[in-house]
Short mmCIF file of C-alpha atoms and ligand atoms in Angstrom, two decimals:
data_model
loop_
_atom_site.label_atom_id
_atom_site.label_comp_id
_atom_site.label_asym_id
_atom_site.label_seq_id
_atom_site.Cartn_x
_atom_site.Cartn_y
_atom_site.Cartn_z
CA UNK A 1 15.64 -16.30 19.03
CA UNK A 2 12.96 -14.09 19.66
CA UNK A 3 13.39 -10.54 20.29
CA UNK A 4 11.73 -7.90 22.61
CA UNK A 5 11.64 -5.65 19.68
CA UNK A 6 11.29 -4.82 15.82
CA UNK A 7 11.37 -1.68 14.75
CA UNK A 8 8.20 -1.57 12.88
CA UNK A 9 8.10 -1.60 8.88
CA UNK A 10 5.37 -1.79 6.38
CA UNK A 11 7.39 -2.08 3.51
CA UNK A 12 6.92 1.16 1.48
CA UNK A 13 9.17 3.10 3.60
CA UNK A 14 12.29 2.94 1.32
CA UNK A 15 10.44 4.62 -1.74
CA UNK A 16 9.08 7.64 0.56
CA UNK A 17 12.69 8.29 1.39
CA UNK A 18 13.80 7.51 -1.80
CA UNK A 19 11.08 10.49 -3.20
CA UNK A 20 12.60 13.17 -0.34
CA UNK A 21 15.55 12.62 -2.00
CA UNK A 22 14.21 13.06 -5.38
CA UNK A 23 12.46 16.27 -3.99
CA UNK A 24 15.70 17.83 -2.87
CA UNK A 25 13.84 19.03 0.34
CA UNK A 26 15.22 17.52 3.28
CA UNK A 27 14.98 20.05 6.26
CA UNK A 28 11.85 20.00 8.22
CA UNK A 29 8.25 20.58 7.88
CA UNK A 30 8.10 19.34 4.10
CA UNK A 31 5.67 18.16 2.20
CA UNK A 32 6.37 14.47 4.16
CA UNK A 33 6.30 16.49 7.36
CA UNK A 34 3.20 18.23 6.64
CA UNK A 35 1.28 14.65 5.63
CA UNK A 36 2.21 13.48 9.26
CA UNK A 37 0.90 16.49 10.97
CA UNK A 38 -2.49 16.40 8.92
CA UNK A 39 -2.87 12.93 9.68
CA UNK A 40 -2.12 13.56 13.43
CA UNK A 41 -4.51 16.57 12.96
CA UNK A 42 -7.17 14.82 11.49
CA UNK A 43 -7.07 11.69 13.30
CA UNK A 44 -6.60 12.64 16.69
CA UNK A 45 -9.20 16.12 16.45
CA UNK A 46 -6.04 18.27 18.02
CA UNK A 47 -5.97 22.16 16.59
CA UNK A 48 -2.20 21.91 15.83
CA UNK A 49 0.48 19.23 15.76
CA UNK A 50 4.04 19.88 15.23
CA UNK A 51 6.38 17.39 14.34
CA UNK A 52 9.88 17.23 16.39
CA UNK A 53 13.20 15.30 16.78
CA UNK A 54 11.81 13.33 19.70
CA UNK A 55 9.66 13.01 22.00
CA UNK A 56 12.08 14.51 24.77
CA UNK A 57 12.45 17.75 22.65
CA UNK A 58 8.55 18.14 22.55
CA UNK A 59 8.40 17.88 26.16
CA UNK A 60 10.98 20.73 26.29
CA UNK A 61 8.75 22.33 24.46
CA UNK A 62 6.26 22.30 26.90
CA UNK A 63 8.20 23.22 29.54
CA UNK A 64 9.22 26.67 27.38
CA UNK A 65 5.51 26.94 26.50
CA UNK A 66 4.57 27.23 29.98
CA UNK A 67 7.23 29.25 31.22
CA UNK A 68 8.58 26.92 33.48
CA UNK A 69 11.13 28.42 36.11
CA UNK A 70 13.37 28.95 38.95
CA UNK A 71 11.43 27.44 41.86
CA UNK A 72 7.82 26.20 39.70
CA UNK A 73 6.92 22.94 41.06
CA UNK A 74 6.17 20.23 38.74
CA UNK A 75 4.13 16.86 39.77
CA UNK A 76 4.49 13.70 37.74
CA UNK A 77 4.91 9.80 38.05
CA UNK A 78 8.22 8.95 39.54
CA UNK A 79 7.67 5.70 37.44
CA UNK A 80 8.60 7.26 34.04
CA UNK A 81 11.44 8.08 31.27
CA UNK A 82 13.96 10.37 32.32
CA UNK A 83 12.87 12.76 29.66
CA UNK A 84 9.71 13.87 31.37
CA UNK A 85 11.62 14.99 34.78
CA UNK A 86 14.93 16.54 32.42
CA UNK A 87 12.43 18.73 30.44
CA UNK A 88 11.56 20.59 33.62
CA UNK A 89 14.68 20.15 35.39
CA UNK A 90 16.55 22.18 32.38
CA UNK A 91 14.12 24.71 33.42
CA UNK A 92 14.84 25.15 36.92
CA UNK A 93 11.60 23.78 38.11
CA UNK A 94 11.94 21.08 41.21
CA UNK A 95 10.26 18.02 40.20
CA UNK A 96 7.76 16.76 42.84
CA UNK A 97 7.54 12.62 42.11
CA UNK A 98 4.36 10.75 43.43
CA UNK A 99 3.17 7.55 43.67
CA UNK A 100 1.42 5.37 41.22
CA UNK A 101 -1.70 3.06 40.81
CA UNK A 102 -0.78 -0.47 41.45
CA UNK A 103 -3.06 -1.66 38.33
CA UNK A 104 -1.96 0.40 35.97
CA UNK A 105 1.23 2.34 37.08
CA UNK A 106 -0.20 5.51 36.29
CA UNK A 107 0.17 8.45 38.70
CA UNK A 108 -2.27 8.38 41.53
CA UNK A 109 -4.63 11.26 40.97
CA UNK A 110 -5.27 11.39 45.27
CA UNK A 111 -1.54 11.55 45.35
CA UNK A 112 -1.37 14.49 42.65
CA UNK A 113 -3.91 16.29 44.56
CA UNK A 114 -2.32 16.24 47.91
CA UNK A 115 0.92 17.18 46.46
CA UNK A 116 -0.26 20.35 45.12
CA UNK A 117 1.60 23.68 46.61
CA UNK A 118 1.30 27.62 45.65
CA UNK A 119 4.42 26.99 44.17
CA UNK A 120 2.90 24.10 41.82
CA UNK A 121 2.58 25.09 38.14
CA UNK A 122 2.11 21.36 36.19
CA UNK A 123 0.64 18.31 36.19
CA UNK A 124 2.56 15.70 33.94
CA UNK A 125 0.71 12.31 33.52
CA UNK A 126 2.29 9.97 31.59
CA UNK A 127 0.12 7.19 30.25
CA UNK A 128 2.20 3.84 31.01
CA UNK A 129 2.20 0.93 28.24
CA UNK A 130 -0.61 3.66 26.39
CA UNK A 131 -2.85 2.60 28.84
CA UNK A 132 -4.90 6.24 29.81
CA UNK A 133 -4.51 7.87 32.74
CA UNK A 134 -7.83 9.26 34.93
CA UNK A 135 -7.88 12.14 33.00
CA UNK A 136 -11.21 13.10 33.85
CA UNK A 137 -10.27 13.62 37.57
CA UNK A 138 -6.61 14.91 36.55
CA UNK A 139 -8.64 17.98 34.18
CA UNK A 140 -10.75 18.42 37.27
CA UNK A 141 -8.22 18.94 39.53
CA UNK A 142 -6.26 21.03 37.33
CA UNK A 143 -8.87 23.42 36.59
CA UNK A 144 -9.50 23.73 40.53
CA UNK A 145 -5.24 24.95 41.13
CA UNK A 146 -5.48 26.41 37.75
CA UNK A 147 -2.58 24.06 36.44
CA UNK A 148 -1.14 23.03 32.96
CA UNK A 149 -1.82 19.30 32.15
CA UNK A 150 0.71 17.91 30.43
CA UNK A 151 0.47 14.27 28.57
CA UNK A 152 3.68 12.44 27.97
CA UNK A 153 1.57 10.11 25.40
CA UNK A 154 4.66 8.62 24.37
CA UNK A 155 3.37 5.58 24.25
CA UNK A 156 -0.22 6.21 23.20
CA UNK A 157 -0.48 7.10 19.66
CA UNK A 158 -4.40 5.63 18.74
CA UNK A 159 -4.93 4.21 22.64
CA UNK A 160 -8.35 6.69 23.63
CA UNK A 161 -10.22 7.74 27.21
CA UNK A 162 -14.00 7.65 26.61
CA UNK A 163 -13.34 8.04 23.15
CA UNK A 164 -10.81 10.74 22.94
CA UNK A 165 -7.56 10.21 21.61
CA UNK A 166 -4.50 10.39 23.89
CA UNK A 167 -2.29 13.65 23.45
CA UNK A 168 -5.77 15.89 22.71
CA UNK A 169 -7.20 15.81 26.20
CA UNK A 170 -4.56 18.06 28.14
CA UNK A 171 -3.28 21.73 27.02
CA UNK A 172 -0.21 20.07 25.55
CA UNK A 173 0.27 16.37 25.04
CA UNK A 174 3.87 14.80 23.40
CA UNK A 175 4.10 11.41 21.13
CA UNK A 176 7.30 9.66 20.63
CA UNK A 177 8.54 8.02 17.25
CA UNK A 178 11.65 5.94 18.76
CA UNK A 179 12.24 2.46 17.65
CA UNK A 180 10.87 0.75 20.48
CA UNK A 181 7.55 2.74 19.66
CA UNK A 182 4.49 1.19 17.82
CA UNK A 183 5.02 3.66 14.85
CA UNK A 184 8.68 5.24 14.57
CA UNK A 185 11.09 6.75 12.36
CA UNK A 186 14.25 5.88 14.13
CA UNK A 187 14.18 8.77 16.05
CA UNK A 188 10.95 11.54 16.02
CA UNK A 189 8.13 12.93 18.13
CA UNK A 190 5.26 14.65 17.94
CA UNK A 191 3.66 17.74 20.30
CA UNK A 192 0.25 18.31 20.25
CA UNK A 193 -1.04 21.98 21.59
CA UNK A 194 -4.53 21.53 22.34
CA UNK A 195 -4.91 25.00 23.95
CA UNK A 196 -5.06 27.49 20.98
CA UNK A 197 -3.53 30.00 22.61
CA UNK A 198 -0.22 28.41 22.63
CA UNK A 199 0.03 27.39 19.16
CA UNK A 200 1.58 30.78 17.83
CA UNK A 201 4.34 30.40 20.27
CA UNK A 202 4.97 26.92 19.65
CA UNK A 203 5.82 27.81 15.76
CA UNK A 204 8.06 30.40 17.09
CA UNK A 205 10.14 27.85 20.06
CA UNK A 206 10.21 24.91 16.77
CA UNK A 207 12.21 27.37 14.84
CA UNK A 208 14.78 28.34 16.58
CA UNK A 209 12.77 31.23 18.43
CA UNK A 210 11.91 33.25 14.80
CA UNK A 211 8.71 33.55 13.16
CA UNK A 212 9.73 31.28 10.30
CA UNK A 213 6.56 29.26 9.73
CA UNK A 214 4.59 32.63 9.54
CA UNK A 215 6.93 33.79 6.84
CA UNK A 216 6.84 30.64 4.96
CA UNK A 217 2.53 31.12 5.46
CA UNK A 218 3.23 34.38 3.67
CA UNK A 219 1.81 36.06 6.75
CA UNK A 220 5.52 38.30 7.80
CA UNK A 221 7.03 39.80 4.89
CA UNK A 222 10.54 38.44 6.84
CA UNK A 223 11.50 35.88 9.34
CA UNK A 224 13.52 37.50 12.63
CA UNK A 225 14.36 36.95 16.30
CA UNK A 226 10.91 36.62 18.50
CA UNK A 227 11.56 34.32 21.74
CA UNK A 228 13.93 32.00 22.92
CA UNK A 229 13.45 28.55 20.97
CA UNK A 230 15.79 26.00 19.27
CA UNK A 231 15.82 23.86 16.35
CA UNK A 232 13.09 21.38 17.25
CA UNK A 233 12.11 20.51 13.75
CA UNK A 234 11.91 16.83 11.99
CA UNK A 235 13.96 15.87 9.20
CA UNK A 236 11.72 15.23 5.92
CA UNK A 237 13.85 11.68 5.69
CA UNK A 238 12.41 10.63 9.33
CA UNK A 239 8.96 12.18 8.06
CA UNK A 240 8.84 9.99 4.82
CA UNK A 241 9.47 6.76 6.98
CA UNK A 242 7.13 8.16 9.52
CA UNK A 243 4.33 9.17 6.96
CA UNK A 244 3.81 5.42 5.77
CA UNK A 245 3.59 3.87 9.36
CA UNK A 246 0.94 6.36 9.86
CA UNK A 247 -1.07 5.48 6.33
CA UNK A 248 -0.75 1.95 7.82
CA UNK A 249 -2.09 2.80 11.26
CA UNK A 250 -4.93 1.22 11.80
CA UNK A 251 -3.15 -1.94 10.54
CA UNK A 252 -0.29 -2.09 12.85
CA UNK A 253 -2.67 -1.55 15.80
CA UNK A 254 -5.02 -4.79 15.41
CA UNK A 255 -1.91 -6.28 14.46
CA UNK A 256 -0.48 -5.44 18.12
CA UNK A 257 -3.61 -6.19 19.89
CA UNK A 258 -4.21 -9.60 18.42
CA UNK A 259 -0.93 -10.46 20.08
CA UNK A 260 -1.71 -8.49 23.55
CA UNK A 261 -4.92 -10.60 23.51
CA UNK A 262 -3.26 -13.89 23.02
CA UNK A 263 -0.89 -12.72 25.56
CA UNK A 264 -3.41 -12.35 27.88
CA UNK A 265 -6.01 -15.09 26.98
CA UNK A 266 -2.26 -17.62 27.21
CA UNK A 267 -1.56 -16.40 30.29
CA UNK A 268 -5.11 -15.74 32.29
CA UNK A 269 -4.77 -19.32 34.37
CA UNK A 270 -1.33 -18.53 35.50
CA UNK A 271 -3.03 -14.82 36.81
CA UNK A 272 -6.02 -16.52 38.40
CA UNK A 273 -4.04 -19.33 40.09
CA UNK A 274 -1.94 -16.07 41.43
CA UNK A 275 1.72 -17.09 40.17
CA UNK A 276 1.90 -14.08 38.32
CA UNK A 277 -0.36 -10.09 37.31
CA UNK A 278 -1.67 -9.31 34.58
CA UNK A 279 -2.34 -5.83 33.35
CA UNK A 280 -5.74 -4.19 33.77
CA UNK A 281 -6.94 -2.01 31.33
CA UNK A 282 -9.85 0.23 32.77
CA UNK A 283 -13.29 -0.20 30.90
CA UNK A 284 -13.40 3.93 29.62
CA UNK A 285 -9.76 2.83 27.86
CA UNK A 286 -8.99 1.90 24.66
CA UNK A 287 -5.27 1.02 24.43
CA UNK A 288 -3.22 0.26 21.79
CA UNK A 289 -1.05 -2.80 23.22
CA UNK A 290 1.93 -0.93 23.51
CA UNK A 291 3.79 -3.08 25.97
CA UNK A 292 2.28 -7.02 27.36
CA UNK A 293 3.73 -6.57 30.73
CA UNK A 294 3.27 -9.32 33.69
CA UNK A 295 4.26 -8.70 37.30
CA UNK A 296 5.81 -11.63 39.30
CA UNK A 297 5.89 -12.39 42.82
CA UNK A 298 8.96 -10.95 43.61
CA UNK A 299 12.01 -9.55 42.31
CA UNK A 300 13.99 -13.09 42.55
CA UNK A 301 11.10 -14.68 41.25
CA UNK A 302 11.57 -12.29 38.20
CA UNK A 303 15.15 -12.72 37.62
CA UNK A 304 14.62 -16.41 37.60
CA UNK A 305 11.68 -16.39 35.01
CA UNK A 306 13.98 -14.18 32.64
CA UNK A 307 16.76 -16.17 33.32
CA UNK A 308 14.96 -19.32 31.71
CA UNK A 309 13.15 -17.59 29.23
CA UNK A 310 16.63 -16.43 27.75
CA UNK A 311 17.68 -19.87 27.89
CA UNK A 312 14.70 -20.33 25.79
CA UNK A 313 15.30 -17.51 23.33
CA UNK A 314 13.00 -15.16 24.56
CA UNK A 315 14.29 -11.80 25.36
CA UNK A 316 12.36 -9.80 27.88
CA UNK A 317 12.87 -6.85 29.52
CA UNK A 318 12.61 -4.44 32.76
CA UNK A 319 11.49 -1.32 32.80
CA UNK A 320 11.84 1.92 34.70
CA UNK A 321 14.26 2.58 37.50
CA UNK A 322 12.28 5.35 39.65
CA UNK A 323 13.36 8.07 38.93
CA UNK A 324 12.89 9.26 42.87
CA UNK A 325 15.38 6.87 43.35
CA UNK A 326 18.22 8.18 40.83
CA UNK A 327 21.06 10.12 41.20
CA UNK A 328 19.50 12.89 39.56
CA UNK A 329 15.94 12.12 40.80
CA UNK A 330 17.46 12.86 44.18
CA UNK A 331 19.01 16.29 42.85
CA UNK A 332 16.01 17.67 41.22
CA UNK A 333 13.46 16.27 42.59
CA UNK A 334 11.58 14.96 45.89
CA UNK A 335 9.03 11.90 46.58
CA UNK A 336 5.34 13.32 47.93
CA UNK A 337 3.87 10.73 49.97
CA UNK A 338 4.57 7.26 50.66
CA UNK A 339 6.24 4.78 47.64
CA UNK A 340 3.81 2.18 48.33
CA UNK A 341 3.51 0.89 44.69
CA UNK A 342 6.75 3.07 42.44
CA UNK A 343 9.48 0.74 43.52
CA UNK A 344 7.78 -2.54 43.84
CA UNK A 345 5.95 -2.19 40.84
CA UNK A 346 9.18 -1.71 39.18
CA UNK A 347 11.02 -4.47 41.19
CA UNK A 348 8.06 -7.16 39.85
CA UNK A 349 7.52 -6.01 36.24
CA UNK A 350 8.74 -7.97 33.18
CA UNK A 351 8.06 -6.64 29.44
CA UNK A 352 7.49 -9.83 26.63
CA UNK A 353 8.14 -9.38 23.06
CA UNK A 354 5.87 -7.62 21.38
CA UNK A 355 5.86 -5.88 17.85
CA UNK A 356 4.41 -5.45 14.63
CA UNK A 357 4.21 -8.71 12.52
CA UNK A 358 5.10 -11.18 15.44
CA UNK A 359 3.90 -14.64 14.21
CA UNK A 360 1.09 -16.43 16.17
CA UNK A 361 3.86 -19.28 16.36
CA UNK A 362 6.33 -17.13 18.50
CA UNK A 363 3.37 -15.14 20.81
CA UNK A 364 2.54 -19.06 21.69
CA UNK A 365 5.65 -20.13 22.22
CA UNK A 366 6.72 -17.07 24.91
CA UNK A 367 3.24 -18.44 26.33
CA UNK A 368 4.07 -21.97 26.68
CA UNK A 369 7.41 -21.02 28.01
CA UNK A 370 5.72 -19.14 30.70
CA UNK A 371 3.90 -21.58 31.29
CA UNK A 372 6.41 -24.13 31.85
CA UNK A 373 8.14 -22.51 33.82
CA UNK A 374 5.51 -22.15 36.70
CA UNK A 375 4.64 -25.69 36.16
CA UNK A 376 8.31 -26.95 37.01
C1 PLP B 401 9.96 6.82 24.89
C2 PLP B 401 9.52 7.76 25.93
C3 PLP B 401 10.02 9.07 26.01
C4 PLP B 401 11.13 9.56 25.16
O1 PLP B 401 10.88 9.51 23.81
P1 PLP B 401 12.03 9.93 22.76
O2 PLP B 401 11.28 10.08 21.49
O3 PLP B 401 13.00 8.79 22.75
O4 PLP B 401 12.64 11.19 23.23
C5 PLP B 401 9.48 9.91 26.96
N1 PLP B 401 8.55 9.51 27.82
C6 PLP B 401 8.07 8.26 27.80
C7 PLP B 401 7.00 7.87 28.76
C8 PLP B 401 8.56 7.34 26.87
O5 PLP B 401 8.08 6.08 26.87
#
């Protein structure tokens, strides 16, 4: 049996727990906490990084840093996680959903452009499978309409866009620690406020709207009541596990992209003789194989591969629903433009296995599988 998933582990986890607990300092920003942001700090070249309970609370975050409201219109990828439209939603903001790139199902900059209203206030890119979005155009565009960028870089801890680390190049960009994410805690996430102006602010919305961080800086001689905030703060366990996978790094990503690249070398012939798509992965990107995703034919033509690769063992896996499509979706939000690529994208995508430590036995195996099944 081969799953779509692992939960990644190194191996040292258990004793950075194990010293929390010896520390007797479990709430957030701990000494654990504090080696995470640091890292993400140092690593990345972002100003501040916070650590949170998810990814979805950093991105409602950014939708209190911004001062989203009543009647704000929002543009992102209707091809996404729930989380990026509910962050605004909560806010009042109607979400305006466009279309995405077939090669990459990342939001179509022409798309974002021609959506723009006076009522527009954000741009939210989300960077698919932690594959980069065209952020140079997206920055461009923003700074024409005088709009917040917003990366949901979820998925693209250590992927990079001529160089720069995903998460650094917008005002605010969000990480996400979940299981299914190439380094995770369980549960975690990360926000990243690359515009320094809205770092003071963020300290205050992380804790609970009070200017507790200054206090524990020694900069207030007492914490009180500044803003509205909540308590978007990381537990020092989930730090602990957190802080090793990020030590290890560097590690876990070749690890993840020798597989991607035997993915992709397995499977090239199948791409070129047109039975099934392959990703693309634009030459300013560096990604950090976050998802091996192939597009079939058709939607039948999908169920029928995943039916025989379960046969085989081999789970796989969907992805999105559109979210313009939704019950929801269709409550807070409309479509801009024409779904030429959202829905069939999603109707012809199929996730492999893919996680840290995955033997070079079971990557060829998926492969042959594959492959058998187009040669039957
Ligand atoms: C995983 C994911 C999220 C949510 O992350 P959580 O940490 O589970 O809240 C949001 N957006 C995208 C694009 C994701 O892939």
């Amino acid at each position: 049996m081969i799953p779509f998933n692992i939960p990644c582990h190194i191996g040292e986890e258990e004793q950075a727990i194990a010293q929390v607990i010896a520390n007797q300092k479990m709430s957030g920003n701990g000494e654990y906490g504090k080696k995470c942001v640091n890292w993400l700090e140092q690593q990345l070249h972002t100003k501040k990084a916070l650590l949170t309970p998810s990814c979805t609370a950093a991105l409602e975050m950014t939708a209190l840093l911004i001062d989203i409201g009543e009647g704000d219109e929002v543009i992102m990828p209707s091809y996404t996680f729930v989380s990026t439209a509910n962050a605004f939603a909560l806010r009042g903001a109607k979400i305006v959903f466009v279309d995405v790139d077939s090669t990459t199902m990342n939001i179509d900059t022409d798309q974002v452009q021609e959506a723009i209203t006076n009522q527009t206030k954000a741009i939210v890119v989300v960077h698919y499978a932690g594959v980069s979005c065209e952020m140079e155009t997206i920055m461009t565009i923003a700074g024409l309409h005088d709009l917040w960028v917003i990366e949901d870089a979820a998925q693209g801890l250590m992927s990079r866009y001529h160089g720069q680390a995903l998460g650094t190049i917008g005002h605010l960009g969000t990480f996400s620690f979940h299981e299914t994410k190439n380094y995770s805690c369980g549960e975690g996430g990360a926000l990243l406020i690359n515009d320094e102006s809205l770092i003071g602010r963020a300290e205050v919305i992380q804790e609970k709207g009070t200017d507790r961080s200054q206090f524990i800086r020694g900069e207030v001689d007492k914490y009180s009541w500044r803003d509205i905030g909540s308590s978007y703060l990381l537990s020092e366990l989930n730090a602990a596990y957190l802080s090793v996978q990020l030590e290890h790094a560097e590690a876990i990503n070749q690890d993840r992209l020798t597989t991607w690249q035997y993915y992709y070398e397995g499977l090239q012939y199948l791409a070129i003789r047109g039975d099934l798509t392959l990703p693309m992965i634009p030459k300013e990107v560096e990604h950090n194989a976050h998802l091996f995703y192939i597009k079939t034919k058709d939607k039948e033509g999908r169920q029928q591969l995943m039916d025989y690769l379960a046969e085989k063992g081999i789970m796989t896996v969907t992805h999105y629903v559109p979210l313009h499509n939704s019950q929801a979706g269709k409550k807070y939000g409309t479509f801009y433009g024409e779904d030429r690529y959202t829905t069939s994208g999603s109707d012809r995508l199929l996730r492999l296995p893919l996680y840290y430590g995955m033997s070079k036995r079971d990557v060829a195996y998926v492969v042959e599988s594959i492959q058998q099944f187009y040669e039957k």
